[in-house]
């Protein structure tokens, strides 16, 4: 709008114009603020110009103009407000409609949930069976996941546990966790990738006072141990650098604190007698500090000058744990360690030539041996869960076949397929949630059973329990399985068109598609059961093979116990030797004892790992020197364990501290290091020198049979035996072969030990049968669990076959009546349905065997003496499933053969 030139009105009219302009400006407030801000100034100027022109003509013209402008302004303002309100109302209506839709969806879901509960209450048998089936499947899954979570997934209870690494070194592809102190110091200080490191070596101590004497496993650690792990003491403090040079101090475990001090706070600051020497308790460690496993105390480890000299680089006796610097990756640490290892190999070729040094995440090191078995069990129990889902889906399909009238009525009233599917899914979710609640109870009990039955070698098993990860897992499994087993019957029950559903209403069947789906589900059940049964069969066969492996000794009627002598009381090797020889002689003097002996390094005892390099006549010690396991034994050891003598003579009284130095070797050492030569009379020099032991050239006087010393599934390694009198140690395991029950002899053995020293505890009491059993305990644990899962899957599959055929019998009652009426015999009817079951079985077994060929490859690391394609196992599984399926088919077939033809023909 353009502003016209204003004529000059008379003075009286100017007053009227100002009043009219003010009224117009006030009336302009009716305009929407958005329009007023944009056009208000221009409209007021235009009105003022027109008012001046009208006033110049006459007062009446000004009144007419004022009335017309106010009218126009009112009309424009009303129209503008109406458009704004119209737009707002549309938006409001949309929002209300959206909210109403959400409310309607929730209302429908709640209505569906209430309806589902009513339907389940009307069929309590179905609800109980389906819920129990799901509870077993979900509970088994949750229990195994609880163990997997606690052992494999849950972080170690230390500060930034992902930064902790275990140090390794070795050569020729064999890695060890033990370092020599000078190598440990170099690799942890010269790489520049570690913020701290600690050395650890196992130890034992006789703890006396505050109760009965007790032999306690512990560890000597460098004072940086607690700082590197990032662990704070429960009471008191951990070790500090000053403890290396001060009075004797110790940090005890929570278990030892509760056991010997009744969990009293004043234990900190008190004295603990260890090997007869007083140690001041400076702290109590938290319960979850378990490095090394089973540790009862931690004492300061202080290296002597000779321990860190270059001459000691070949003495590998400490473990190493380090913490990575911030920002340093494990791969970068490995690369830095490799560079330092190369330099050490150049500088010290005699001990470090070809020696590699590397690192592994501490948690990976702890769980690496058990990880494959646990993951296989998790996969197996998942298959059981799938079988359970298939079974419940079959139950829901059978139930849906009786709900055709309900489906047809709802479809006729306008319910679409999506609405019907929602109703079925809500019912399945209700079952799934009920199964999840029951599964948590089953999981709790099953987890306690797994902890009780699990071998002690599974790390962190005692700390396993339910936590947020497990609860989240259970919820996810319950919801997913609800959808899995609920979607199939929902789609099958609503898959036909509305007209077809209405036309078949009341006839007891939704259609042939339901039968086909149920048959397909049974085939899946059979296939999954075959896979599980094949896996269990392979593990059973493997366990049978390893159970009959000859360990090289006879474990029956042999019991063992360990005695450790305190250095404070038995200060010399001679004193320790005299005591041990007296103990062996006293225990062996009883009439019901056939043989007794002492050994340092009991076969199949996982706490033993001593070995030594050695040189033969004319050789010098080098990095390429041969090595062998080393065991210190008293005369009578080979007779006690019935290890056969192959040639030469056994140790006897001649092999004492004054006699010529001698050794015995096993057959593997003779074959490997003296091929084609009679080893008797040959000489060797051991690289490891025990304290105060003689270390000259030793003559081989015997070749004995091979013993599987580390694992039953490992071939015998080269071994060297040395007589105890020439290598006295302060800790021995006493082995006693009795004529009767070995366990009944233990009170007598305790009395013999107390008669020599009443303050010495007896530890590690085990029969040799227990020792052998513990060596394969993990295999037995895995086999039993997988076999249990397989049996459950087979039973569920058999129930599935039975259910399908029973359903077919009920649907084909009239056909059966016609067949019987026109001359078919009951045997013909039985054959008809047995053939139906046999067809399902054949397809399921074939699919399962094909799947097993692929899946069982994951078991290869757990098998012994059996291949993953073992034909006997596959044939046995196929035969077993065939018998089970035929029995499951025969029962409903018999019922079909008993149908009364007249009753069947009258049935509608």
PDB file of C-alpha atoms in Angstrom, residues 646-885:
ATOM      1  CA  UNK A 646      61.956-102.719  31.831  1.00  0.00           C
ATOM      2  CA  UNK A 647      65.670-103.097  32.412  1.00  0.00           C
ATOM      3  CA  UNK A 648      68.326-102.440  35.051  1.00  0.00           C
ATOM      4  CA  UNK A 649      67.645-102.194  38.779  1.00  0.00           C
ATOM      5  CA  UNK A 650      65.350-100.118  40.995  1.00  0.00           C
ATOM      6  CA  UNK A 651      66.541 -97.649  43.633  1.00  0.00           C
ATOM      7  CA  UNK A 652      67.507 -99.165  46.989  1.00  0.00           C
ATOM      8  CA  UNK A 653      69.530 -98.416  50.126  1.00  0.00           C
ATOM      9  CA  UNK A 654      72.737 -98.085  48.099  1.00  0.00           C
ATOM     10  CA  UNK A 655      71.436 -94.889  46.497  1.00  0.00           C
ATOM     11  CA  UNK A 656      71.915 -92.669  49.541  1.00  0.00           C
ATOM     12  CA  UNK A 657      73.702 -89.369  50.075  1.00  0.00           C
ATOM     13  CA  UNK A 658      77.061 -91.132  50.051  1.00  0.00           C
ATOM     14  CA  UNK A 659      76.544 -93.473  47.109  1.00  0.00           C
ATOM     15  CA  UNK A 660      77.201 -92.785  43.415  1.00  0.00           C
ATOM     16  CA  UNK A 661      74.668 -90.435  41.823  1.00  0.00           C
ATOM     17  CA  UNK A 662      72.100 -92.391  39.815  1.00  0.00           C
ATOM     18  CA  UNK A 663      68.883 -91.840  37.874  1.00  0.00           C
ATOM     19  CA  UNK A 664      66.160 -93.891  36.249  1.00  0.00           C
ATOM     20  CA  UNK A 665      64.524 -92.925  32.966  1.00  0.00           C
ATOM     21  CA  UNK A 666      61.331 -93.995  31.285  1.00  0.00           C
ATOM     22  CA  UNK A 667      61.037 -95.754  27.934  1.00  0.00           C
ATOM     23  CA  UNK A 668      60.122 -92.570  26.058  1.00  0.00           C
ATOM     24  CA  UNK A 669      63.329 -90.880  27.234  1.00  0.00           C
ATOM     25  CA  UNK A 670      65.325 -93.928  26.180  1.00  0.00           C
ATOM     26  CA  UNK A 671      63.708 -93.995  22.728  1.00  0.00           C
ATOM     27  CA  UNK A 672      64.072 -90.271  22.135  1.00  0.00           C
ATOM     28  CA  UNK A 673      67.511 -89.501  23.550  1.00  0.00           C
ATOM     29  CA  UNK A 674      69.368 -92.835  23.288  1.00  0.00           C
ATOM     30  CA  UNK A 675      67.936 -94.347  20.094  1.00  0.00           C
ATOM     31  CA  UNK A 676      69.481 -97.688  19.189  1.00  0.00           C
ATOM     32  CA  UNK A 677      71.722 -97.549  22.261  1.00  0.00           C
ATOM     33  CA  UNK A 678      71.408 -99.315  25.606  1.00  0.00           C
ATOM     34  CA  UNK A 679      70.923 -96.391  28.001  1.00  0.00           C
ATOM     35  CA  UNK A 680      72.005 -98.358  31.078  1.00  0.00           C
ATOM     36  CA  UNK A 681      75.355 -97.068  32.209  1.00  0.00           C
ATOM     37  CA  UNK A 682      75.024 -93.839  30.212  1.00  0.00           C
ATOM     38  CA  UNK A 683      75.486 -90.598  32.114  1.00  0.00           C
ATOM     39  CA  UNK A 684      73.691 -87.260  32.222  1.00  0.00           C
ATOM     40  CA  UNK A 685      73.877 -83.974  34.090  1.00  0.00           C
ATOM     41  CA  UNK A 686      70.659 -82.262  35.243  1.00  0.00           C
ATOM     42  CA  UNK A 687      70.358 -78.536  34.668  1.00  0.00           C
ATOM     43  CA  UNK A 688      68.158 -78.007  37.712  1.00  0.00           C
ATOM     44  CA  UNK A 689      69.979 -78.143  41.019  1.00  0.00           C
ATOM     45  CA  UNK A 690      67.901 -78.537  44.158  1.00  0.00           C
ATOM     46  CA  UNK A 691      69.101 -76.850  47.332  1.00  0.00           C
ATOM     47  CA  UNK A 692      71.934 -78.794  49.001  1.00  0.00           C
ATOM     48  CA  UNK A 693      71.536 -81.586  46.430  1.00  0.00           C
ATOM     49  CA  UNK A 694      74.394 -83.240  44.634  1.00  0.00           C
ATOM     50  CA  UNK A 695      74.794 -82.037  41.062  1.00  0.00           C
ATOM     51  CA  UNK A 696      77.404 -84.203  39.395  1.00  0.00           C
ATOM     52  CA  UNK A 697      77.096 -86.617  36.483  1.00  0.00           C
ATOM     53  CA  UNK A 698      74.461 -89.262  37.149  1.00  0.00           C
ATOM     54  CA  UNK A 699      74.478 -92.818  35.862  1.00  0.00           C
ATOM     55  CA  UNK A 700      71.328 -94.388  34.404  1.00  0.00           C
ATOM     56  CA  UNK A 701      70.644 -97.587  36.354  1.00  0.00           C
ATOM     57  CA  UNK A 702      67.074 -98.356  35.250  1.00  0.00           C
ATOM     58  CA  UNK A 703      64.566 -97.987  32.457  1.00  0.00           C
ATOM     59  CA  UNK A 704      60.952 -98.093  33.689  1.00  0.00           C
ATOM     60  CA  UNK A 705      57.609 -98.093  31.949  1.00  0.00           C
ATOM     61  CA  UNK A 706      56.012 -94.942  30.581  1.00  0.00           C
ATOM     62  CA  UNK A 707      53.537 -93.097  32.809  1.00  0.00           C
ATOM     63  CA  UNK A 708      50.971 -90.575  31.586  1.00  0.00           C
ATOM     64  CA  UNK A 709      51.992 -87.977  34.093  1.00  0.00           C
ATOM     65  CA  UNK A 710      50.128 -84.858  32.977  1.00  0.00           C
ATOM     66  CA  UNK A 711      46.931 -86.022  31.203  1.00  0.00           C
ATOM     67  CA  UNK A 712      45.442 -89.343  30.191  1.00  0.00           C
ATOM     68  CA  UNK A 713      44.836 -88.015  26.692  1.00  0.00           C
ATOM     69  CA  UNK A 714      48.486 -86.988  26.262  1.00  0.00           C
ATOM     70  CA  UNK A 715      51.241 -89.356  25.275  1.00  0.00           C
ATOM     71  CA  UNK A 716      53.894 -90.108  27.857  1.00  0.00           C
ATOM     72  CA  UNK A 717      56.693 -87.534  27.893  1.00  0.00           C
ATOM     73  CA  UNK A 718      60.370 -88.232  28.652  1.00  0.00           C
ATOM     74  CA  UNK A 719      60.950 -88.475  32.403  1.00  0.00           C
ATOM     75  CA  UNK A 720      63.900 -88.736  34.761  1.00  0.00           C
ATOM     76  CA  UNK A 721      63.582 -90.165  38.281  1.00  0.00           C
ATOM     77  CA  UNK A 722      66.144 -89.289  40.968  1.00  0.00           C
ATOM     78  CA  UNK A 723      66.472 -90.924  44.414  1.00  0.00           C
ATOM     79  CA  UNK A 724      65.175 -88.852  47.315  1.00  0.00           C
ATOM     80  CA  UNK A 725      68.232 -89.487  49.473  1.00  0.00           C
ATOM     81  CA  UNK A 726      70.408 -87.743  46.897  1.00  0.00           C
ATOM     82  CA  UNK A 727      67.908 -84.929  46.269  1.00  0.00           C
ATOM     83  CA  UNK A 728      66.056 -84.369  49.562  1.00  0.00           C
ATOM     84  CA  UNK A 729      63.178 -81.874  49.373  1.00  0.00           C
ATOM     85  CA  UNK A 730      61.029 -80.561  52.211  1.00  0.00           C
ATOM     86  CA  UNK A 731      57.698 -81.601  50.686  1.00  0.00           C
ATOM     87  CA  UNK A 732      56.684 -85.122  49.686  1.00  0.00           C
ATOM     88  CA  UNK A 733      53.509 -86.923  48.744  1.00  0.00           C
ATOM     89  CA  UNK A 734      53.312 -90.243  50.564  1.00  0.00           C
ATOM     90  CA  UNK A 735      51.708 -93.068  48.567  1.00  0.00           C
ATOM     91  CA  UNK A 736      50.475 -96.131  50.458  1.00  0.00           C
ATOM     92  CA  UNK A 737      49.274 -99.384  48.867  1.00  0.00           C
ATOM     93  CA  UNK A 738      47.069-101.312  51.260  1.00  0.00           C
ATOM     94  CA  UNK A 739      45.601-104.788  51.213  1.00  0.00           C
ATOM     95  CA  UNK A 740      42.141-103.522  52.191  1.00  0.00           C
ATOM     96  CA  UNK A 741      40.222-100.252  51.937  1.00  0.00           C
ATOM     97  CA  UNK A 742      42.882 -97.514  51.683  1.00  0.00           C
ATOM     98  CA  UNK A 743      40.617 -94.831  53.176  1.00  0.00           C
ATOM     99  CA  UNK A 744      40.297 -96.887  56.363  1.00  0.00           C
ATOM    100  CA  UNK A 745      44.074 -96.696  56.846  1.00  0.00           C
ATOM    101  CA  UNK A 746      44.170 -92.901  57.219  1.00  0.00           C
ATOM    102  CA  UNK A 747      43.650 -92.742  61.035  1.00  0.00           C
ATOM    103  CA  UNK A 748      46.692 -94.985  61.413  1.00  0.00           C
ATOM    104  CA  UNK A 749      48.732 -92.782  59.065  1.00  0.00           C
ATOM    105  CA  UNK A 750      47.682 -89.662  61.010  1.00  0.00           C
ATOM    106  CA  UNK A 751      48.833 -91.282  64.237  1.00  0.00           C
ATOM    107  CA  UNK A 752      52.181 -92.174  62.663  1.00  0.00           C
ATOM    108  CA  UNK A 753      52.710 -88.561  61.531  1.00  0.00           C
ATOM    109  CA  UNK A 754      51.692 -87.182  64.941  1.00  0.00           C
ATOM    110  CA  UNK A 755      54.117 -89.553  66.675  1.00  0.00           C
ATOM    111  CA  UNK A 756      56.969 -87.928  64.742  1.00  0.00           C
ATOM    112  CA  UNK A 757      55.737 -84.311  64.850  1.00  0.00           C
ATOM    113  CA  UNK A 758      52.309 -83.469  66.219  1.00  0.00           C
ATOM    114  CA  UNK A 759      52.398 -79.959  64.684  1.00  0.00           C
ATOM    115  CA  UNK A 760      52.643 -81.210  61.104  1.00  0.00           C
ATOM    116  CA  UNK A 761      49.380 -81.236  59.124  1.00  0.00           C
ATOM    117  CA  UNK A 762      48.402 -83.885  56.608  1.00  0.00           C
ATOM    118  CA  UNK A 763      47.098 -82.390  53.374  1.00  0.00           C
ATOM    119  CA  UNK A 764      45.822 -83.491  49.982  1.00  0.00           C
ATOM    120  CA  UNK A 765      44.362 -86.816  51.114  1.00  0.00           C
ATOM    121  CA  UNK A 766      43.212 -88.632  47.959  1.00  0.00           C
ATOM    122  CA  UNK A 767      43.112 -92.132  46.597  1.00  0.00           C
ATOM    123  CA  UNK A 768      44.870 -92.637  43.284  1.00  0.00           C
ATOM    124  CA  UNK A 769      41.508 -93.576  41.784  1.00  0.00           C
ATOM    125  CA  UNK A 770      40.336 -90.053  42.719  1.00  0.00           C
ATOM    126  CA  UNK A 771      43.458 -88.560  41.178  1.00  0.00           C
ATOM    127  CA  UNK A 772      42.806 -90.396  37.915  1.00  0.00           C
ATOM    128  CA  UNK A 773      39.117 -89.444  38.039  1.00  0.00           C
ATOM    129  CA  UNK A 774      39.870 -85.754  38.576  1.00  0.00           C
ATOM    130  CA  UNK A 775      42.146 -85.727  35.546  1.00  0.00           C
ATOM    131  CA  UNK A 776      39.142 -86.467  33.308  1.00  0.00           C
ATOM    132  CA  UNK A 777      36.495 -84.710  35.414  1.00  0.00           C
ATOM    133  CA  UNK A 778      35.927 -81.945  32.854  1.00  0.00           C
ATOM    134  CA  UNK A 779      35.308 -84.508  30.133  1.00  0.00           C
ATOM    135  CA  UNK A 780      32.861 -86.382  32.363  1.00  0.00           C
ATOM    136  CA  UNK A 781      31.053 -83.139  33.240  1.00  0.00           C
ATOM    137  CA  UNK A 782      30.650 -82.134  29.596  1.00  0.00           C
ATOM    138  CA  UNK A 783      29.589 -85.629  28.559  1.00  0.00           C
ATOM    139  CA  UNK A 784      26.938 -85.954  31.267  1.00  0.00           C
ATOM    140  CA  UNK A 785      25.392 -82.579  30.503  1.00  0.00           C
ATOM    141  CA  UNK A 786      25.305 -83.131  26.765  1.00  0.00           C
ATOM    142  CA  UNK A 787      23.890 -86.629  27.253  1.00  0.00           C
ATOM    143  CA  UNK A 788      21.175 -85.196  29.518  1.00  0.00           C
ATOM    144  CA  UNK A 789      20.269 -82.581  26.923  1.00  0.00           C
ATOM    145  CA  UNK A 790      20.160 -85.257  24.229  1.00  0.00           C
ATOM    146  CA  UNK A 791      17.834 -87.497  26.271  1.00  0.00           C
ATOM    147  CA  UNK A 792      15.477 -84.569  26.899  1.00  0.00           C
ATOM    148  CA  UNK A 793      15.475 -83.729  23.194  1.00  0.00           C
ATOM    149  CA  UNK A 794      14.749 -87.339  22.233  1.00  0.00           C
ATOM    150  CA  UNK A 795      11.841 -87.547  24.691  1.00  0.00           C
ATOM    151  CA  UNK A 796      10.406 -84.288  23.353  1.00  0.00           C
ATOM    152  CA  UNK A 797      10.784 -85.549  19.794  1.00  0.00           C
ATOM    153  CA  UNK A 798       9.008 -88.794  20.706  1.00  0.00           C
ATOM    154  CA  UNK A 799       6.187 -86.789  22.294  1.00  0.00           C
ATOM    155  CA  UNK A 800       6.001 -84.747  19.096  1.00  0.00           C
ATOM    156  CA  UNK A 801       5.663 -87.852  16.898  1.00  0.00           C
ATOM    157  CA  UNK A 802       3.049 -89.275  19.226  1.00  0.00           C
ATOM    158  CA  UNK A 803       1.118 -86.007  19.255  1.00  0.00           C
ATOM    159  CA  UNK A 804       1.023 -85.669  15.476  1.00  0.00           C
ATOM    160  CA  UNK A 805      -0.122 -89.229  14.910  1.00  0.00           C
ATOM    161  CA  UNK A 806      -2.693 -89.009  17.704  1.00  0.00           C
ATOM    162  CA  UNK A 807      -4.020 -85.868  16.038  1.00  0.00           C
ATOM    163  CA  UNK A 808      -4.180 -87.645  12.665  1.00  0.00           C
ATOM    164  CA  UNK A 809      -6.086 -90.522  14.251  1.00  0.00           C
ATOM    165  CA  UNK A 810      -8.648 -88.105  15.693  1.00  0.00           C
ATOM    166  CA  UNK A 811      -9.028 -86.346  12.345  1.00  0.00           C
ATOM    167  CA  UNK A 812      -9.346 -89.530  10.302  1.00  0.00           C
ATOM    168  CA  UNK A 813     -11.755 -91.424  12.541  1.00  0.00           C
ATOM    169  CA  UNK A 814     -14.386 -91.718   9.801  1.00  0.00           C
ATOM    170  CA  UNK A 815     -11.810 -92.874   7.240  1.00  0.00           C
ATOM    171  CA  UNK A 816     -10.620 -95.544   9.686  1.00  0.00           C
ATOM    172  CA  UNK A 817     -14.214 -96.653  10.231  1.00  0.00           C
ATOM    173  CA  UNK A 818     -14.778 -96.953   6.475  1.00  0.00           C
ATOM    174  CA  UNK A 819     -11.569 -98.965   6.041  1.00  0.00           C
ATOM    175  CA  UNK A 820     -12.517-101.334   8.833  1.00  0.00           C
ATOM    176  CA  UNK A 821     -16.117-101.617   7.533  1.00  0.00           C
ATOM    177  CA  UNK A 822     -14.996-102.667   4.040  1.00  0.00           C
ATOM    178  CA  UNK A 823     -12.639-105.356   5.302  1.00  0.00           C
ATOM    179  CA  UNK A 824      -9.392-103.757   6.464  1.00  0.00           C
ATOM    180  CA  UNK A 825      -7.855-105.563   9.423  1.00  0.00           C
ATOM    181  CA  UNK A 826      -6.606-103.797  12.571  1.00  0.00           C
ATOM    182  CA  UNK A 827      -3.118-104.720  11.446  1.00  0.00           C
ATOM    183  CA  UNK A 828      -3.642-102.793   8.200  1.00  0.00           C
ATOM    184  CA  UNK A 829      -4.686 -99.713  10.176  1.00  0.00           C
ATOM    185  CA  UNK A 830      -1.707-100.029  12.507  1.00  0.00           C
ATOM    186  CA  UNK A 831       0.600-100.330   9.520  1.00  0.00           C
ATOM    187  CA  UNK A 832      -0.929 -97.243   7.927  1.00  0.00           C
ATOM    188  CA  UNK A 833      -0.069 -94.971  10.846  1.00  0.00           C
ATOM    189  CA  UNK A 834       3.241 -96.626  11.686  1.00  0.00           C
ATOM    190  CA  UNK A 835       4.311 -95.990   8.081  1.00  0.00           C
ATOM    191  CA  UNK A 836       3.259 -92.352   8.547  1.00  0.00           C
ATOM    192  CA  UNK A 837       5.485 -92.117  11.636  1.00  0.00           C
ATOM    193  CA  UNK A 838       8.312 -93.986   9.934  1.00  0.00           C
ATOM    194  CA  UNK A 839       8.263 -91.496   7.069  1.00  0.00           C
ATOM    195  CA  UNK A 840       8.572 -88.574   9.477  1.00  0.00           C
ATOM    196  CA  UNK A 841      11.326 -90.424  11.327  1.00  0.00           C
ATOM    197  CA  UNK A 842      13.270 -91.170   8.150  1.00  0.00           C
ATOM    198  CA  UNK A 843      13.201 -87.574   6.967  1.00  0.00           C
ATOM    199  CA  UNK A 844      14.097 -86.221  10.412  1.00  0.00           C
ATOM    200  CA  UNK A 845      16.942 -88.697  10.959  1.00  0.00           C
ATOM    201  CA  UNK A 846      18.369 -88.038   7.493  1.00  0.00           C
ATOM    202  CA  UNK A 847      18.318 -84.278   8.026  1.00  0.00           C
ATOM    203  CA  UNK A 848      19.756 -84.687  11.510  1.00  0.00           C
ATOM    204  CA  UNK A 849      22.629 -86.903  10.398  1.00  0.00           C
ATOM    205  CA  UNK A 850      23.513 -84.411   7.664  1.00  0.00           C
ATOM    206  CA  UNK A 851      23.445 -81.578  10.200  1.00  0.00           C
ATOM    207  CA  UNK A 852      25.500 -83.596  12.675  1.00  0.00           C
ATOM    208  CA  UNK A 853      28.271 -84.053  10.115  1.00  0.00           C
ATOM    209  CA  UNK A 854      28.658 -80.269  10.072  1.00  0.00           C
ATOM    210  CA  UNK A 855      27.986 -79.401  13.707  1.00  0.00           C
ATOM    211  CA  UNK A 856      30.097 -82.079  15.414  1.00  0.00           C
ATOM    212  CA  UNK A 857      33.286 -80.619  13.970  1.00  0.00           C
ATOM    213  CA  UNK A 858      33.168 -78.244  16.930  1.00  0.00           C
ATOM    214  CA  UNK A 859      33.646 -81.256  19.229  1.00  0.00           C
ATOM    215  CA  UNK A 860      36.999 -82.252  17.769  1.00  0.00           C
ATOM    216  CA  UNK A 861      39.005 -80.677  20.614  1.00  0.00           C
ATOM    217  CA  UNK A 862      36.980 -82.631  23.196  1.00  0.00           C
ATOM    218  CA  UNK A 863      37.283 -86.054  21.584  1.00  0.00           C
ATOM    219  CA  UNK A 864      39.824 -88.776  22.312  1.00  0.00           C
ATOM    220  CA  UNK A 865      40.269 -91.869  20.190  1.00  0.00           C
ATOM    221  CA  UNK A 866      37.108 -91.074  18.187  1.00  0.00           C
ATOM    222  CA  UNK A 867      36.620 -89.068  15.001  1.00  0.00           C
ATOM    223  CA  UNK A 868      33.778 -86.605  14.467  1.00  0.00           C
ATOM    224  CA  UNK A 869      32.406 -88.941  11.779  1.00  0.00           C
ATOM    225  CA  UNK A 870      32.569 -92.122  13.865  1.00  0.00           C
ATOM    226  CA  UNK A 871      30.324 -94.546  11.919  1.00  0.00           C
ATOM    227  CA  UNK A 872      29.404 -96.606  14.985  1.00  0.00           C
ATOM    228  CA  UNK A 873      28.034 -93.536  16.775  1.00  0.00           C
ATOM    229  CA  UNK A 874      26.043 -92.379  13.762  1.00  0.00           C
ATOM    230  CA  UNK A 875      24.600 -95.866  13.217  1.00  0.00           C
ATOM    231  CA  UNK A 876      23.701 -96.236  16.907  1.00  0.00           C
ATOM    232  CA  UNK A 877      21.953 -92.863  16.924  1.00  0.00           C
ATOM    233  CA  UNK A 878      19.987 -93.658  13.771  1.00  0.00           C
ATOM    234  CA  UNK A 879      18.935 -97.010  15.235  1.00  0.00           C
ATOM    235  CA  UNK A 880      17.957 -95.506  18.594  1.00  0.00           C
ATOM    236  CA  UNK A 881      15.861 -92.745  17.041  1.00  0.00           C
ATOM    237  CA  UNK A 882      14.206 -95.274  14.720  1.00  0.00           C
ATOM    238  CA  UNK A 883      13.137 -97.439  17.649  1.00  0.00           C
ATOM    239  CA  UNK A 884      11.905 -94.437  19.641  1.00  0.00           C
ATOM    240  CA  UNK A 885       9.931 -93.051  16.680  1.00  0.00           C
TER     241      UNK A 885
END
